[in-house]
Short mmCIF file of C-alpha atoms in Angstrom, two decimals:
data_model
loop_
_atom_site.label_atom_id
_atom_site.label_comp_id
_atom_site.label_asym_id
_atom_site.label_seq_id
_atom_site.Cartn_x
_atom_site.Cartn_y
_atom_site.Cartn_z
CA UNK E 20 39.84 -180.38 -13.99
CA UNK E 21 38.17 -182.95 -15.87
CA UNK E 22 34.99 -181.06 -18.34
CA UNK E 23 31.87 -182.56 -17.46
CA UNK E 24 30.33 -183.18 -21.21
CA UNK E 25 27.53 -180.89 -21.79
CA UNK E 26 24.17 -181.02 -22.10
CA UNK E 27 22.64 -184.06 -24.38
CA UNK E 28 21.13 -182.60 -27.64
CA UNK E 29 17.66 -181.46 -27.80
CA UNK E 30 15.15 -184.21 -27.75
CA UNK E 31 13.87 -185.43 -31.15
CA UNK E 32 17.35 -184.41 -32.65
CA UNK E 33 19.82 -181.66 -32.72
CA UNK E 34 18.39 -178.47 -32.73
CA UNK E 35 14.99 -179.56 -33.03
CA UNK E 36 13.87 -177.32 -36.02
CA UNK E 37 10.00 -179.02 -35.63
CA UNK E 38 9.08 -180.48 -39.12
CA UNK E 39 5.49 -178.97 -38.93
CA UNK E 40 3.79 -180.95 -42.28
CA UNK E 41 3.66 -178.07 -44.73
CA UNK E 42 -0.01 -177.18 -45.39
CA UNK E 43 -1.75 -180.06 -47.17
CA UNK E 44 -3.52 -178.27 -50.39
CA UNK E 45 -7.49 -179.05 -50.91
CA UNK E 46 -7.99 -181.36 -53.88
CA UNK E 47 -9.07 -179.43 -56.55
CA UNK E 48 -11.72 -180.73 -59.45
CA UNK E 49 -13.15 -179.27 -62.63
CA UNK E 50 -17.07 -179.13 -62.12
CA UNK E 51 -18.63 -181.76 -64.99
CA UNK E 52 -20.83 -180.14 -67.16
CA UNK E 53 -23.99 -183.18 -66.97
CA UNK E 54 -23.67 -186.34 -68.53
CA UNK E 55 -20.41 -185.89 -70.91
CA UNK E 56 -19.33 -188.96 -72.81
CA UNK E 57 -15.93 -187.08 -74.25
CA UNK E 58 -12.72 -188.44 -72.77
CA UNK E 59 -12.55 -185.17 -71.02
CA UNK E 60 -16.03 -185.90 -69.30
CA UNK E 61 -14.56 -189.16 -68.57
CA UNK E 62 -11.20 -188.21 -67.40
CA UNK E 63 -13.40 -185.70 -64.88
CA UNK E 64 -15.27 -188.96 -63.56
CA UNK E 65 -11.99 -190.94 -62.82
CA UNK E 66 -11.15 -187.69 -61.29
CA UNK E 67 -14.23 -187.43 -58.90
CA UNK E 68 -13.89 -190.87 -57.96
CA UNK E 69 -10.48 -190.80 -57.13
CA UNK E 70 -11.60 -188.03 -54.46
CA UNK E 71 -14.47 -190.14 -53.04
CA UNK E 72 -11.68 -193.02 -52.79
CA UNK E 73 -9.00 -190.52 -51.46
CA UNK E 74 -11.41 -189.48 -48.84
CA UNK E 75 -12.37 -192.67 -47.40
CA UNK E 76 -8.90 -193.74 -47.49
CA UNK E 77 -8.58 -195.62 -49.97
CA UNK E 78 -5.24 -194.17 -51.15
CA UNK E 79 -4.00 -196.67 -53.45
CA UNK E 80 -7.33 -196.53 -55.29
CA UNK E 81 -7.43 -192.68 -55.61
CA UNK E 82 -4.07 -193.44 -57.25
CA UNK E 83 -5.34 -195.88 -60.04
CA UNK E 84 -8.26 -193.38 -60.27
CA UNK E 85 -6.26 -190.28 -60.90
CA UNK E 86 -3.98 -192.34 -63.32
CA UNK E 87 -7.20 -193.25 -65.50
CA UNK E 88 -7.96 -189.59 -65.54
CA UNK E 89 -4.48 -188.78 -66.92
CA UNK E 90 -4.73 -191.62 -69.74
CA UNK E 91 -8.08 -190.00 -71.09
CA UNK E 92 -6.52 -186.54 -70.60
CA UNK E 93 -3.06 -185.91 -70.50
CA UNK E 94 -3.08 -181.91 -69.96
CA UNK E 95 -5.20 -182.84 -66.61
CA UNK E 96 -2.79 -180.48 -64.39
CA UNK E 97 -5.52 -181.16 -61.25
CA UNK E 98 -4.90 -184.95 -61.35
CA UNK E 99 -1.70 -184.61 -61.40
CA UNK E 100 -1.78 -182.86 -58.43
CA UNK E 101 -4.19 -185.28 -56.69
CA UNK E 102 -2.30 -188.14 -57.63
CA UNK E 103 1.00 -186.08 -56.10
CA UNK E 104 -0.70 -185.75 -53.26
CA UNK E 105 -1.21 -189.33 -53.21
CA UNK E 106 1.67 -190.67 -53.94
CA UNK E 107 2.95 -188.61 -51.06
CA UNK E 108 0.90 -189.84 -48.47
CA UNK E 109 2.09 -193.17 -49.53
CA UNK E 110 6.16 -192.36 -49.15
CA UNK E 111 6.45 -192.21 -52.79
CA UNK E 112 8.42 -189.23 -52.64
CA UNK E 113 9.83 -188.87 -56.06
CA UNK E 114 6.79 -189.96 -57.54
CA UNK E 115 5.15 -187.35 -55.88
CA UNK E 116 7.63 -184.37 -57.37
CA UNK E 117 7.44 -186.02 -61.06
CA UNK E 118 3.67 -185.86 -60.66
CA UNK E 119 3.67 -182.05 -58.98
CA UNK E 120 6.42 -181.30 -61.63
CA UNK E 121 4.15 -182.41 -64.55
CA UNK E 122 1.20 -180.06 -62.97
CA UNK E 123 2.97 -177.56 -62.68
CA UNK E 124 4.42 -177.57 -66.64
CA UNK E 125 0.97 -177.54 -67.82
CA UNK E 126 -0.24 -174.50 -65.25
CA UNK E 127 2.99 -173.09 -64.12
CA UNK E 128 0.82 -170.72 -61.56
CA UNK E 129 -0.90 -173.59 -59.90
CA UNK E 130 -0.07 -172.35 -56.34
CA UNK E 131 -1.27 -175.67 -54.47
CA UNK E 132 0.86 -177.64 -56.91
CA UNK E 133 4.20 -175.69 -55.44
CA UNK E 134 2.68 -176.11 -52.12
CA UNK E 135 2.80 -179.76 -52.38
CA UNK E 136 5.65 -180.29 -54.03
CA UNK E 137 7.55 -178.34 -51.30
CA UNK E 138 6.07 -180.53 -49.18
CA UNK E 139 7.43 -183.68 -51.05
CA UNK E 140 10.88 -181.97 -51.50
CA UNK E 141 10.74 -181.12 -47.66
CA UNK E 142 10.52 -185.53 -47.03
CA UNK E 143 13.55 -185.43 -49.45
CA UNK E 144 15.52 -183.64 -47.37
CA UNK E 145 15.83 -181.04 -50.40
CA UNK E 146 15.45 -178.30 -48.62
CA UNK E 147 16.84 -175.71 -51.65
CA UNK E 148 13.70 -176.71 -53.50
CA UNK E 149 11.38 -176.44 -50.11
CA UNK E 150 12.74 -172.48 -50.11
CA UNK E 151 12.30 -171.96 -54.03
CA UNK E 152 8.65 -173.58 -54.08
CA UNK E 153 7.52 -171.65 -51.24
CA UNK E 154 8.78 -168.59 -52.34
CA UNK E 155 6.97 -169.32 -55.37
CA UNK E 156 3.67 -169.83 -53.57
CA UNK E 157 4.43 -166.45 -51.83
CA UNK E 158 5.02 -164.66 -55.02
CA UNK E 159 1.51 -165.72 -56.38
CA UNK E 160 -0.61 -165.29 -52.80
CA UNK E 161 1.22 -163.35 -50.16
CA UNK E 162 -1.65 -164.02 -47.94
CA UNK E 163 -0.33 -167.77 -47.51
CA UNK E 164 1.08 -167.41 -44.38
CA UNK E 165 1.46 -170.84 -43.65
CA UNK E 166 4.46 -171.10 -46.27
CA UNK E 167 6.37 -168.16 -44.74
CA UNK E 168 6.52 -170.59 -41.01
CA UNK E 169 7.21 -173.67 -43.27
CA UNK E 170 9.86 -171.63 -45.19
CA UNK E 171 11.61 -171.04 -42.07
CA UNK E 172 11.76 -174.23 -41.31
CA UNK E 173 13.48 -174.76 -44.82
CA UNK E 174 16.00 -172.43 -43.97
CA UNK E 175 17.13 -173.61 -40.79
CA UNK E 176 17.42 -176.82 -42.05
CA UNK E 177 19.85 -175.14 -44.48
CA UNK E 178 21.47 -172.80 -41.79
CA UNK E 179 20.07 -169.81 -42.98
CA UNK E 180 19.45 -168.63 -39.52
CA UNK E 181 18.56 -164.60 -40.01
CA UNK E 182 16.12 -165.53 -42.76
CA UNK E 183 14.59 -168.17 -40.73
CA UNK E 184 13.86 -165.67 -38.10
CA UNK E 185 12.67 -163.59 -40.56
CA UNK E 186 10.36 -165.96 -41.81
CA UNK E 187 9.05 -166.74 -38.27
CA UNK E 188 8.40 -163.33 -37.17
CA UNK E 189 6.76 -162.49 -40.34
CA UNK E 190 4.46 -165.18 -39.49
CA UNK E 191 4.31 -164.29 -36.26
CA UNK E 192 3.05 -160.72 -37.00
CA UNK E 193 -0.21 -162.65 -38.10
CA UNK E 194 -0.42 -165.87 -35.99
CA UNK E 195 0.85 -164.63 -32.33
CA UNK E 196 -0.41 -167.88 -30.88
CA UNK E 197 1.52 -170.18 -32.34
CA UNK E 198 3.66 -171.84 -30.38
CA UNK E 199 5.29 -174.24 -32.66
CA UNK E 200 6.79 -171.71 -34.69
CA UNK E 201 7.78 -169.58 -31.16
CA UNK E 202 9.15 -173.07 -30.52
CA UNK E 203 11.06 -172.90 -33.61
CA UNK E 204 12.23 -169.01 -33.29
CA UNK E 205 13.30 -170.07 -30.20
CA UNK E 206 15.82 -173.04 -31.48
CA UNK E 207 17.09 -170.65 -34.13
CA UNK E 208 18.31 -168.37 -31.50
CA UNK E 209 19.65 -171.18 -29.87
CA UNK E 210 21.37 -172.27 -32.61
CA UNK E 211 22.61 -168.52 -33.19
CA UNK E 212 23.66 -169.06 -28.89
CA UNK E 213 21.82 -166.06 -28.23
CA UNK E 214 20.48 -167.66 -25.20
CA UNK E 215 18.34 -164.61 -23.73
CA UNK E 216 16.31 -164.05 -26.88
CA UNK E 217 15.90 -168.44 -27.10
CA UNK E 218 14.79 -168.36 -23.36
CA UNK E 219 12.37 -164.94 -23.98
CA UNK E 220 10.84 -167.08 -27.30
CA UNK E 221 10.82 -170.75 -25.34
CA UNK E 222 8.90 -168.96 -22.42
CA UNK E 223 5.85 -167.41 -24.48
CA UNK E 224 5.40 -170.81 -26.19
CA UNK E 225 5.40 -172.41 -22.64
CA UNK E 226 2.80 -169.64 -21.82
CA UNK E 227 0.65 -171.09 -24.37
CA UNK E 228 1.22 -174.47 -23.88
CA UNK E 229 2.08 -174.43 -20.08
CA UNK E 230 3.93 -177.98 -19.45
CA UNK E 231 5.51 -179.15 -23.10
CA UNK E 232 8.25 -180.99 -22.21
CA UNK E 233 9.92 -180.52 -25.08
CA UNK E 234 9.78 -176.34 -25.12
CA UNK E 235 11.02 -177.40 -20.98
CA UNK E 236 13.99 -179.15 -21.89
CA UNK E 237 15.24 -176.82 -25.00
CA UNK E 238 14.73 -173.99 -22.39
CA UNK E 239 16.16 -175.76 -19.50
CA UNK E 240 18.97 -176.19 -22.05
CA UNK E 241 19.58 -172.61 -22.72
CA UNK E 242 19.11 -171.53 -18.88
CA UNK E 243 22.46 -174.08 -18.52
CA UNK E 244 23.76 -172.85 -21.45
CA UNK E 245 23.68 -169.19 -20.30
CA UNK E 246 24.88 -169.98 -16.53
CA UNK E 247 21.43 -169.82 -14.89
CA UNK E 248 21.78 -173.42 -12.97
CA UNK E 249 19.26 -172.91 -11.27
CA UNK E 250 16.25 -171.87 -13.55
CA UNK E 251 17.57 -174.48 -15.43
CA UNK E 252 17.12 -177.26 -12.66
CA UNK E 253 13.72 -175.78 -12.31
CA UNK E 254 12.43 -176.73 -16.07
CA UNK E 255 14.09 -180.31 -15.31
CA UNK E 256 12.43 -180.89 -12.31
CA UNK E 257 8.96 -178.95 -14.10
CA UNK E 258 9.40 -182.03 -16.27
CA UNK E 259 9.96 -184.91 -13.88
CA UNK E 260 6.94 -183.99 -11.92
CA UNK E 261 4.49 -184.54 -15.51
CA UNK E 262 7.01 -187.51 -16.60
CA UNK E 263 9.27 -188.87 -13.80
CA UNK E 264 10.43 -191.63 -16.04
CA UNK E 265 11.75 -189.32 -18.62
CA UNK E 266 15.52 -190.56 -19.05
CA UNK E 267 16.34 -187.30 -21.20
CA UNK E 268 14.99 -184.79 -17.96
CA UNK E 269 16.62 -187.24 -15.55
CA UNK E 270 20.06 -186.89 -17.29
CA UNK E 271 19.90 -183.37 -17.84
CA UNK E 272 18.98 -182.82 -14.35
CA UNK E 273 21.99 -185.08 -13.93
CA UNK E 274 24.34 -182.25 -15.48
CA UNK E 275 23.00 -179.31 -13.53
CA UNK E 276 23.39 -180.68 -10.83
CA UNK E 277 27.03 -181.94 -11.10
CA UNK E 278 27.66 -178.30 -12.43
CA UNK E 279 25.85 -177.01 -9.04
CA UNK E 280 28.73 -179.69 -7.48
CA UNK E 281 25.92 -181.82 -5.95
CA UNK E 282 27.63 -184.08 -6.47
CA UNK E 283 25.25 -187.31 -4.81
CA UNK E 284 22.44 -185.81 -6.08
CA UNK E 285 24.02 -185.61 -9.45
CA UNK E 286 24.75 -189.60 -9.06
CA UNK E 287 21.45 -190.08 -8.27
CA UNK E 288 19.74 -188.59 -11.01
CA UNK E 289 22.55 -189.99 -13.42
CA UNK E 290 21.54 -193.71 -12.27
CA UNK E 291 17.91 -193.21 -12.27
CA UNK E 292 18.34 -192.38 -16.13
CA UNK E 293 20.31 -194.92 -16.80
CA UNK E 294 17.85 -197.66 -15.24
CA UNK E 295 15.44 -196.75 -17.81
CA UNK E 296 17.61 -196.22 -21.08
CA UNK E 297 20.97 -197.89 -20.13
CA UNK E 298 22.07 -196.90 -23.60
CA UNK E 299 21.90 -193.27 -22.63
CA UNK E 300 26.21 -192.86 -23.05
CA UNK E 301 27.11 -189.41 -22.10
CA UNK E 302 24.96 -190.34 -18.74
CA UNK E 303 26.62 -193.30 -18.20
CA UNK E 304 30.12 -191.16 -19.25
CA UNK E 305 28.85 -187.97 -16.37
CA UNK E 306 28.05 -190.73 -14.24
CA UNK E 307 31.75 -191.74 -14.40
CA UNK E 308 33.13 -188.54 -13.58
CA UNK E 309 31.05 -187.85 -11.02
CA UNK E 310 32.32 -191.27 -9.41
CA UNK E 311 35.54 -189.61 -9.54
CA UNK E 312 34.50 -186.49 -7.81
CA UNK E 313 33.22 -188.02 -4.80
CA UNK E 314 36.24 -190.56 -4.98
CA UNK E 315 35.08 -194.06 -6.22
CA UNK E 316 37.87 -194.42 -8.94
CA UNK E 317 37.00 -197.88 -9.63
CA UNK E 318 33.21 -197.18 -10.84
CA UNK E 319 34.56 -194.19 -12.06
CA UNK E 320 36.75 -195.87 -14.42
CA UNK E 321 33.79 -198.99 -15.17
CA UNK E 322 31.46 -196.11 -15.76
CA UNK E 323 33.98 -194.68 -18.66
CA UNK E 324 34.64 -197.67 -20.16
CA UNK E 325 30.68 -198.39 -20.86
CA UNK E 326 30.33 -194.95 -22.24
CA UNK E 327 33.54 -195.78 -24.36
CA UNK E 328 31.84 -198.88 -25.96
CA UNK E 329 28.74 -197.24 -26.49
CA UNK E 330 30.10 -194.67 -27.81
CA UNK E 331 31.66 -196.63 -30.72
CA UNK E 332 28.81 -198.45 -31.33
CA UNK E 333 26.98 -195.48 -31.56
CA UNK E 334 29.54 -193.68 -33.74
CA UNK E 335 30.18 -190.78 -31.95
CA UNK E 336 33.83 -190.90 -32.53
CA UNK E 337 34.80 -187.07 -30.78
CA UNK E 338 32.88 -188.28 -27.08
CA UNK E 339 34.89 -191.93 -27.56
CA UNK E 340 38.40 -190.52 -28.12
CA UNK E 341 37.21 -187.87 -25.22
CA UNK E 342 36.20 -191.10 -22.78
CA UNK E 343 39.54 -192.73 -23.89
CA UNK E 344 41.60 -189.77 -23.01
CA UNK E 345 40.09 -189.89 -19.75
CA UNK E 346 41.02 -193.39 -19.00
CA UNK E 347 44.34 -192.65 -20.02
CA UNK E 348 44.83 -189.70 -17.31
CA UNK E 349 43.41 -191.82 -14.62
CA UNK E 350 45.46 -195.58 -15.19
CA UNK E 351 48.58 -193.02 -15.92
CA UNK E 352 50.98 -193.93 -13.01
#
């Protein structure tokens, strides 16, 4: 019996570990004592100003501002951290972790400083560093429990699974409401495939945002995963009736339903998705064996050969050798 191919990945990638923005620390300013003509006064004025720029947008001059305030004072450890900041917002990534870096050698407890520079690492994809600055901002407040959820995050990304849920539920003990990071817990355990505890964290974030397509499909995901068809249909269709022109729902509605054997209404939903993305492969590739269920060999094979091609051009090498091996079985003699 041919294996239909299971469900497509989560939508917005893989596992969909949600890359929250780590908090965004307040710029911080020394107060000016009056009217100080020292460079340090001045370096405090180019600091001000690059705030008032920062704050009406003006990102590029906060930047020039900030710099100004380092050339009169070099040991400035909060422009450094403004102009971090900065340079982050502007995709200047490694700028931003030379600049956090340099704040952080002249005040190595500036806790906003690690904060941001996790942040920067985080856009790096360095996700080592993400753990070891936010561990350092936990080590100086304990009551920032935003880095504990953004932590977790860290460690997923690394495949650290039992301390990400570790971090989660520790900042779950204090922020019950959130449903991004019940979101999260709940990919982790999907990740893990312990489908009931996923389904049991997926359905209190859809309790407190009734509707999310997103939490819908990750939980219609591990219904299928766990052999409940048809509470998995249910978050499909849940999804089609906010967004009936959502390819992703369409084609995973596609799967159920082929693994329910309806087999035309599988078909159905299969070339409804495929109208509106006809890139979407492993629909076109279910499409194809659901053709050969219900006996149409010839679109069967047509089907298959699509998802072959865009398969390659997609590089997904394992589903292309997997379409070509079906060809092979059917044109055998």
């Amino acid at each position: 019996m041919v294996k239909l191919v299971r469900l497509v990945p989560m939508v917005l990638g893989g596992i969909l570990i949600a890359a929250s923005p780590l908090a965004a620390a307040p710029l911080q300013f020394r107060l000016a004592q009056g009217d100080d003509p020292s460079a340090a006064g001045q370096a405090q004025s180019s600091l001000s100003e690059g705030i008032e720029l920062y704050k009406q947008g003006d990102v590029r001059g906060a930047i020039a501002a900030y710099s100004r305030a380092i050339e009169l004072d070099p040991s400035y450890a909060f422009a450094y951290n403004n102009r971090g900041l900065a340079q982050l917002d502007m995709g200047n990534y490694q700028q931003a972790v030379q600049d956090l870096s340099r704040a952080l050698e002249i005040n190595p407890g500036y806790l906003f400083a690690y904060n941001n520079r996790a942040r920067a690492y985080e856009r790096l994809g360095n996700y080592q560093a993400v753990v070891a600055d936010l561990s350092q901002v936990l080590r100086l407040d304990a009551n920032q429990v935003e880095a504990y959820e953004n932590r977790g995050v860290a460690y997923a990304n690394l495949g650290q699974y039992a301390a990400a849920l570790q971090d989660f539920n520790q900042f779950l003990a204090t922020r019950p409401q959130s449903s991004r990071t019940l979101f999260n817990r709940g990919n982790v355990f999907a990740r893990l495939q312990q489908w009931p505890e996923a389904i049991a964290s997926y359905s209190q974030a859809l309790v407190l945002v009734p509707g999310n397509s997103a939490i819908l499909t990750n939980r219609g995901n591990a219904y299928a995963r766990s052999g409940k068809l048809q509470r998995a249909l249910e978050d499909f269709e849940a999804i089609l009736a906010i967004k009936p022109n959502d390819a992703v729902a369409l084609q995973n509605r596609g799967n159920v339903l082929f693994e329910l054997q309806d087999f035309k209404a599988a078909l159905g939903s299969y070339g409804r998705a495929l109208d509106l993305q006809p890139t979407l492969a492993k629909a076109r590739f279910n499409r194809g064996l659901t053709h050969e269920k219900l006996g149409n060999r010839q679109q069967a094979i047509a089907d298959v050969q699509a998802s072959r091609q865009l398969f390659a051009t997609q590089g997904d090498v394992t589903s292309q050798a997997q379409a070509q091996k079906i060809l092979d079985q059917w044109q055998t003699p």
